[in-house]
Short mmCIF file of C-alpha atoms in Angstrom, two decimals:
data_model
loop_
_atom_site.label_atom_id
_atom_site.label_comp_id
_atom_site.label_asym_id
_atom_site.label_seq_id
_atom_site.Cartn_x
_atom_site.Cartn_y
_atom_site.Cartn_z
CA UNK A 1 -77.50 -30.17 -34.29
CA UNK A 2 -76.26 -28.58 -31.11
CA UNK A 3 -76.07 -25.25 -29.88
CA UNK A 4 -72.63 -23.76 -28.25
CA UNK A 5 -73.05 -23.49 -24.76
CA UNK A 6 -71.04 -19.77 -24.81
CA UNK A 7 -72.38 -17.35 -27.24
CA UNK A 8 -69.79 -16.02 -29.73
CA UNK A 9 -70.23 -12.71 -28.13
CA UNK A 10 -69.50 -13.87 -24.76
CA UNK A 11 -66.37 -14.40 -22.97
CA UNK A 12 -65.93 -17.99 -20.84
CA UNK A 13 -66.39 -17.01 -17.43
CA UNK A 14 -63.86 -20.15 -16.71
CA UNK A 15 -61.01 -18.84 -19.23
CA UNK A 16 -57.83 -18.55 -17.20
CA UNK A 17 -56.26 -16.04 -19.80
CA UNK A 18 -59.23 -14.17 -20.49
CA UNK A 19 -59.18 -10.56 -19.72
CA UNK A 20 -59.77 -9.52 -16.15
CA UNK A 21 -64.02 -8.11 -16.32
CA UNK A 22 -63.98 -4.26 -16.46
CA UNK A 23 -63.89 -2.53 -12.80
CA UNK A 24 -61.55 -5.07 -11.95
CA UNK A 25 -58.08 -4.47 -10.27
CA UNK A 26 -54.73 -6.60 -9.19
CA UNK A 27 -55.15 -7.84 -6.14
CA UNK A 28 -52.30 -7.05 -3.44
CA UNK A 29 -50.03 -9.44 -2.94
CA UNK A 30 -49.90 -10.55 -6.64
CA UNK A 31 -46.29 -11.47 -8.34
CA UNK A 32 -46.53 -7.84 -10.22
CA UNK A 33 -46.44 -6.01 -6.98
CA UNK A 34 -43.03 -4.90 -6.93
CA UNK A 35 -40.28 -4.71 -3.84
CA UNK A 36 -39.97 -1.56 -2.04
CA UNK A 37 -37.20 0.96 -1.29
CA UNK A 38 -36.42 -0.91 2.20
CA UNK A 39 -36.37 -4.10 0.47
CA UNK A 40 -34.17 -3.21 -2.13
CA UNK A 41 -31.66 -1.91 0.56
CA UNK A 42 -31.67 -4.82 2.97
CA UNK A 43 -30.95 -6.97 -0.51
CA UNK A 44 -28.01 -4.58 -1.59
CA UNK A 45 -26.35 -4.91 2.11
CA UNK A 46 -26.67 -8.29 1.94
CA UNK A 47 -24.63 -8.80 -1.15
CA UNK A 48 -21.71 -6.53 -0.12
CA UNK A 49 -21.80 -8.27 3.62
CA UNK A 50 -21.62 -11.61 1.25
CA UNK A 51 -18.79 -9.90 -1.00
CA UNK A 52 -16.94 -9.09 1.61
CA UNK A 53 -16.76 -11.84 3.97
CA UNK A 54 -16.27 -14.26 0.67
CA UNK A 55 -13.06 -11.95 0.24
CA UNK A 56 -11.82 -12.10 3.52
CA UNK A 57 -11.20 -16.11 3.02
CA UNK A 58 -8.67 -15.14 0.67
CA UNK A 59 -6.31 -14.90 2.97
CA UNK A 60 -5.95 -18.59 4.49
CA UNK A 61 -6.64 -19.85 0.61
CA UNK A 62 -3.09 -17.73 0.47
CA UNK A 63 -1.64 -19.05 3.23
CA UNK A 64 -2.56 -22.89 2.18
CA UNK A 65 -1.42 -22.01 -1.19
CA UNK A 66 2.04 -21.18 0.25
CA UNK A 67 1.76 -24.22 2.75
CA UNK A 68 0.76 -26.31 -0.10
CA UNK A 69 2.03 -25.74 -3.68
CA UNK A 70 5.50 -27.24 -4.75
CA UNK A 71 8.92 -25.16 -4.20
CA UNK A 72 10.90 -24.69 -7.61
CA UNK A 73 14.33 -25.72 -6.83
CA UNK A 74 17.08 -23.33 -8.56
CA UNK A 75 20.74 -23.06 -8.13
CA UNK A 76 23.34 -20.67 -9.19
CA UNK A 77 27.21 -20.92 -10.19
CA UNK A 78 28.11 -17.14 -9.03
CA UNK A 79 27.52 -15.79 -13.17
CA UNK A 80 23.66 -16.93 -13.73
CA UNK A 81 21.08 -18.97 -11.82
CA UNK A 82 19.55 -22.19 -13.35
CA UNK A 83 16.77 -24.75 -12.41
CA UNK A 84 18.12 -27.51 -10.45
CA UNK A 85 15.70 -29.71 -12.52
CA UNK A 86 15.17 -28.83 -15.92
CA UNK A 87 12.08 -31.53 -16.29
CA UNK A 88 10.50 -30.98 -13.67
CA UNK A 89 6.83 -30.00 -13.09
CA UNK A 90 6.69 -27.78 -9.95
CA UNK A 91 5.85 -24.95 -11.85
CA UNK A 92 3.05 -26.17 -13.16
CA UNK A 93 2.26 -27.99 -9.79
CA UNK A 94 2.14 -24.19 -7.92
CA UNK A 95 -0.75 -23.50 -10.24
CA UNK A 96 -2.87 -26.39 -9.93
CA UNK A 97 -2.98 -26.59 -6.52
CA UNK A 98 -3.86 -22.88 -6.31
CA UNK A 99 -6.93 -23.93 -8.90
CA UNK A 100 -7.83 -26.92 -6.85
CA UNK A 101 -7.76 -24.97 -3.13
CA UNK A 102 -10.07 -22.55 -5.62
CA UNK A 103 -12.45 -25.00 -6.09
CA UNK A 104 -12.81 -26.48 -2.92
CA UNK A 105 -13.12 -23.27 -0.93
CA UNK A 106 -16.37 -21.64 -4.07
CA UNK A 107 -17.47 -25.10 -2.93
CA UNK A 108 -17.57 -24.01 0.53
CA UNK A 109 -18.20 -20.51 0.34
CA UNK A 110 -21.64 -21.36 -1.72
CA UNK A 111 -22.62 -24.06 0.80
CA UNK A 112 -22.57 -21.40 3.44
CA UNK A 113 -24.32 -18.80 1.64
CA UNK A 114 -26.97 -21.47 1.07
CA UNK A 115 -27.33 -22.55 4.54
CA UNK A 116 -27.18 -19.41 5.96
CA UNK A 117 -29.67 -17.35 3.06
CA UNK A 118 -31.66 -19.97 1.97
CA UNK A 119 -33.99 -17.91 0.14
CA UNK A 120 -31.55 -16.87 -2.59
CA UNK A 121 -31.38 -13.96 -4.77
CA UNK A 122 -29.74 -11.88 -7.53
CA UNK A 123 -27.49 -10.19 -4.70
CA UNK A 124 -26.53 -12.86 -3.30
CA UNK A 125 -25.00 -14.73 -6.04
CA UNK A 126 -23.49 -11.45 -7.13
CA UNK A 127 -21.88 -10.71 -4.14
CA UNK A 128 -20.64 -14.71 -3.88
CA UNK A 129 -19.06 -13.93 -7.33
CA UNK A 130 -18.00 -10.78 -6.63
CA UNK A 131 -16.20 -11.94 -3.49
CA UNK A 132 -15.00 -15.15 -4.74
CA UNK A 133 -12.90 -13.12 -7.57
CA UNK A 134 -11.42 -10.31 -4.79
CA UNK A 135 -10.49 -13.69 -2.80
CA UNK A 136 -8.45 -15.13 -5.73
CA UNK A 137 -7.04 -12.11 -6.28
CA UNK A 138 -6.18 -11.60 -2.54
CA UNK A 139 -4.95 -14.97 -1.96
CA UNK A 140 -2.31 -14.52 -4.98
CA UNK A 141 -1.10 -11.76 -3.92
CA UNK A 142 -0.36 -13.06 -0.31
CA UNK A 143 1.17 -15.95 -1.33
CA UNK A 144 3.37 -13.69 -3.26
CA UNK A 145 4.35 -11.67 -0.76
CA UNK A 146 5.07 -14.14 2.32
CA UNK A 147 6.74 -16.84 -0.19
CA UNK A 148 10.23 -16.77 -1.54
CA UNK A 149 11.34 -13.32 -2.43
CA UNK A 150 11.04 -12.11 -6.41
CA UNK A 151 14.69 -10.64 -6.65
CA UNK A 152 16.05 -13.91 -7.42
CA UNK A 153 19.67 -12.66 -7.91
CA UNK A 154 19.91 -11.17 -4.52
CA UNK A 155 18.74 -14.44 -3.29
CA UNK A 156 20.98 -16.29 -5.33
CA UNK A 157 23.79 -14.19 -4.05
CA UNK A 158 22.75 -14.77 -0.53
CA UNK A 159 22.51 -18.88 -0.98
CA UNK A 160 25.98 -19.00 -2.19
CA UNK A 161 27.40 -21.01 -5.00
CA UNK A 162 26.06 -24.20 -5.96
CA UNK A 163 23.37 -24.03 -2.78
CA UNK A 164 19.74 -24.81 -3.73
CA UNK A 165 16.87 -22.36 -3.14
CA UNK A 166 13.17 -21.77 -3.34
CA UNK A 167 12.49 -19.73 -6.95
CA UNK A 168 9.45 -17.20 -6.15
CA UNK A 169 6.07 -18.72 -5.94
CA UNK A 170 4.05 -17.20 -8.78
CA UNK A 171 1.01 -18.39 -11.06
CA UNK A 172 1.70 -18.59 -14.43
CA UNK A 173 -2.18 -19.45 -15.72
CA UNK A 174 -3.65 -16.38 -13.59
CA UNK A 175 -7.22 -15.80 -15.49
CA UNK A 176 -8.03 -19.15 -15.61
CA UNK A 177 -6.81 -19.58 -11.71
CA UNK A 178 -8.96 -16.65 -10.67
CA UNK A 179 -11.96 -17.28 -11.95
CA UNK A 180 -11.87 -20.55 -10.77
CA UNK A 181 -13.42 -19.56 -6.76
CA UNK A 182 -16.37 -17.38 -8.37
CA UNK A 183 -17.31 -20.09 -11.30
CA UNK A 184 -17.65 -22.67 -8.86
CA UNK A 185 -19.23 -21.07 -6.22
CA UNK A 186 -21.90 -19.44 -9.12
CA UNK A 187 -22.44 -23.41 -10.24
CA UNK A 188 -22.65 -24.59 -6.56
CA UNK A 189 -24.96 -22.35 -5.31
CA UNK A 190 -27.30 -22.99 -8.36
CA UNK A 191 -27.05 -26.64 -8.10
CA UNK A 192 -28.39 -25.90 -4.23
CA UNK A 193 -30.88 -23.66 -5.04
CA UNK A 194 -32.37 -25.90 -7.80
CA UNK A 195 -32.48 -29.14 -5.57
CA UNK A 196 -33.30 -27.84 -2.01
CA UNK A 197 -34.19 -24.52 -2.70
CA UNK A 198 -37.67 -23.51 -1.65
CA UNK A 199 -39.82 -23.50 -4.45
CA UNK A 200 -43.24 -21.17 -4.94
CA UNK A 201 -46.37 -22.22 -5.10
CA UNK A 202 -48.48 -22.55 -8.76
CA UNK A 203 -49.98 -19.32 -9.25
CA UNK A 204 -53.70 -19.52 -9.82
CA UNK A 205 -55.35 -17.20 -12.08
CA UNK A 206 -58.71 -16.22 -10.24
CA UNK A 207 -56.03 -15.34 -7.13
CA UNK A 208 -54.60 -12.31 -9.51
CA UNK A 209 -57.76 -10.10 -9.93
CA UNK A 210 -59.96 -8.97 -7.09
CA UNK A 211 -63.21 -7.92 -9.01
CA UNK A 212 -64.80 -5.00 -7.89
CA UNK A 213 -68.48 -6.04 -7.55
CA UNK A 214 -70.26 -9.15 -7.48
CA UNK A 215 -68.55 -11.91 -9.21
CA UNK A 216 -70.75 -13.15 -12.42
CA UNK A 217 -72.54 -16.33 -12.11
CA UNK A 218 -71.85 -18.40 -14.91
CA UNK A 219 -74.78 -19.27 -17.32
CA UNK A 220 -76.90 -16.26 -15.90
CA UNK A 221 -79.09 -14.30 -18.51
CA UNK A 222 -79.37 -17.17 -20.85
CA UNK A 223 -82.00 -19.18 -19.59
CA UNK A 224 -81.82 -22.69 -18.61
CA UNK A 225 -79.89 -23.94 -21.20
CA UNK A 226 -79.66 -24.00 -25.23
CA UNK A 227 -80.54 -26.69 -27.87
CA UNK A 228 -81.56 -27.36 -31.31
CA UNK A 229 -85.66 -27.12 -31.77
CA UNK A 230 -87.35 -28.41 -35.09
CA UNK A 231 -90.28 -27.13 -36.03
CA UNK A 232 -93.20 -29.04 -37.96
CA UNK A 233 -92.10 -28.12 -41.47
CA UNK A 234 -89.11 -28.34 -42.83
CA UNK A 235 -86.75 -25.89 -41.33
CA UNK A 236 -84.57 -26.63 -37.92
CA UNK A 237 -83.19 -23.37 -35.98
CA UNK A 238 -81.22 -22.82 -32.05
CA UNK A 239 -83.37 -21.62 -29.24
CA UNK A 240 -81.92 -19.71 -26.26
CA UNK A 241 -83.76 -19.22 -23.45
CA UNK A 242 -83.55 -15.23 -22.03
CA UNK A 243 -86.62 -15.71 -19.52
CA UNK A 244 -89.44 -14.69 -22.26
CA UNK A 245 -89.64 -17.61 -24.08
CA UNK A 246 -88.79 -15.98 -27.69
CA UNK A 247 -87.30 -18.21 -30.37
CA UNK A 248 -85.11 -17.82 -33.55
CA UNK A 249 -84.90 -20.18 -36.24
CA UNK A 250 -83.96 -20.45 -39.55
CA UNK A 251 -85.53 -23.16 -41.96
CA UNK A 252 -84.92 -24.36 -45.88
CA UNK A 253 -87.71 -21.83 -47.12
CA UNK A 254 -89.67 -19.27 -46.43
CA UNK A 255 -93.31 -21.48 -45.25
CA UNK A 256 -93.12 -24.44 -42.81
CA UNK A 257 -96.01 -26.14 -42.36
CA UNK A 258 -99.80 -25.75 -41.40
CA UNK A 259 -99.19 -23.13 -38.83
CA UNK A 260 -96.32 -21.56 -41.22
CA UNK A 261 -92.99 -20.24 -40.16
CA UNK A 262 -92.34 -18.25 -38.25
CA UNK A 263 -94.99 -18.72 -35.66
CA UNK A 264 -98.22 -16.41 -35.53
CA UNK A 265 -98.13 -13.73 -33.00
CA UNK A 266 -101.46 -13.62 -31.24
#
């Protein structure tokens, strides 16, 4: 029979999640240590600067909107105006191209981010969010305003009888056309992150507490090493060495053998 090499009492020196030894403290540096003021500035100007220059690409997703999307051709016969074509899709056209321009430019607009804070962080992809939504909402409204005019009766009245003209450009699916910029630039830039972003080193344990005096040696105060020891009757104990020499046992009765058990003290 064998003897543990740790005593019950005694923590393993080489236990990773062991608590730290008393006197100890977390060493600086560590993962716990937590950003200051300055730090949590230069991170909150960082997402607004991203916010707002995000936004400010609104405008030519506007003008390509305006440049791009289908014209709704309508006509009117001096009492009421009509579509030109009843079946046709340009309607419908108008919004997916202002969903597909979304795409492309969260596309864009989290590529740059990447490239240009490769680092990352909670701001960041806030203020790419942020600023994708403000540039869908921005680009709507100037396509609105530098398209076809809304008062479709003075229009109508201005074309003449039985002339064709351009109904107002509008979006018809507007939430699911504005969130379109911020979702894919929030999917983008975690996609880039998660495959070329940098990635930390595995934390090692020992790294995490400095100890304040001399680190233990493992194994000292317990003597060279532990085993089982039989004595000469019939009883078998553990022995572990402290530097003295003592020994512990325990047997099947109370006598051993000749010399008895335990041993005679001199």
């Amino acid at each position: 029979m064998t003897a543990p090499l740790t005593p019950p009492h005694e923590p393993d020196p080489h236990d990773p999640w062991a608590a730290p030894p008393s006197g100890s403290r977390l060493a600086p540096g560590g993962p716990a240590s937590s950003p200051t003021a300055a730090e949590r500035r230069a991170e909150l100007a960082q997402g607004a600067a991203t916010a707002v220059l995000v936004a400010a690409t609104g405008f030519l997703l506007g003008l390509l909107w305006l440049w791009l999307a289908p014209r709704v051709p309508l006509v009117s016969d001096d009492t009421a105006v009509f579509l030109k074509n009843s079946e046709g899709e340009e309607a419908i056209g108008a919004d997916g191209t202002f969903v597909l321009l979304a795409l492309a430019f969260g596309l864009f607009s989290a590529v740059a981010v990447f490239l240009l804070r490769r680092r990352g962080g909670i701001s960041l992809v806030v203020g790419l969010a942020v600023g994708g939504l403000l540039g869908s909402l921005l680009a709507w409204r100037v396509g609105t305003w530098l398209g076809p005019t809304s008062d479709v009766v003075a229009h109508a009245k201005q074309a003449g009888k039985g002339v064709t003209f351009d109904a107002p450009l509008e979006l018809h699916a507007v939430g699911a056309a504005v969130l379109a910029w911020p979702i894919a630039a929030m999917l983008a830039h975690l996609v880039l992150t998660w495959v070329w972003g940098p990635r930390d080193p595995e934390p090692d344990p020992g790294e995490f507490w400095g100890a304040a005096g001399a680190e233990p040696v493992p194994g000292a105060g317990f003597g060279a090493g532990a085993g089982a020891v039989s004595g000469p009757g019939h009883g078998s104990g553990f022995s572990h060495g402290s530097g003295s020499g003592d020994a512990s046992g325990s047997g099947a009765g109370e006598k051993g053998g000749a010399e008895g058990w335990p041993p005679r003290r001199s």
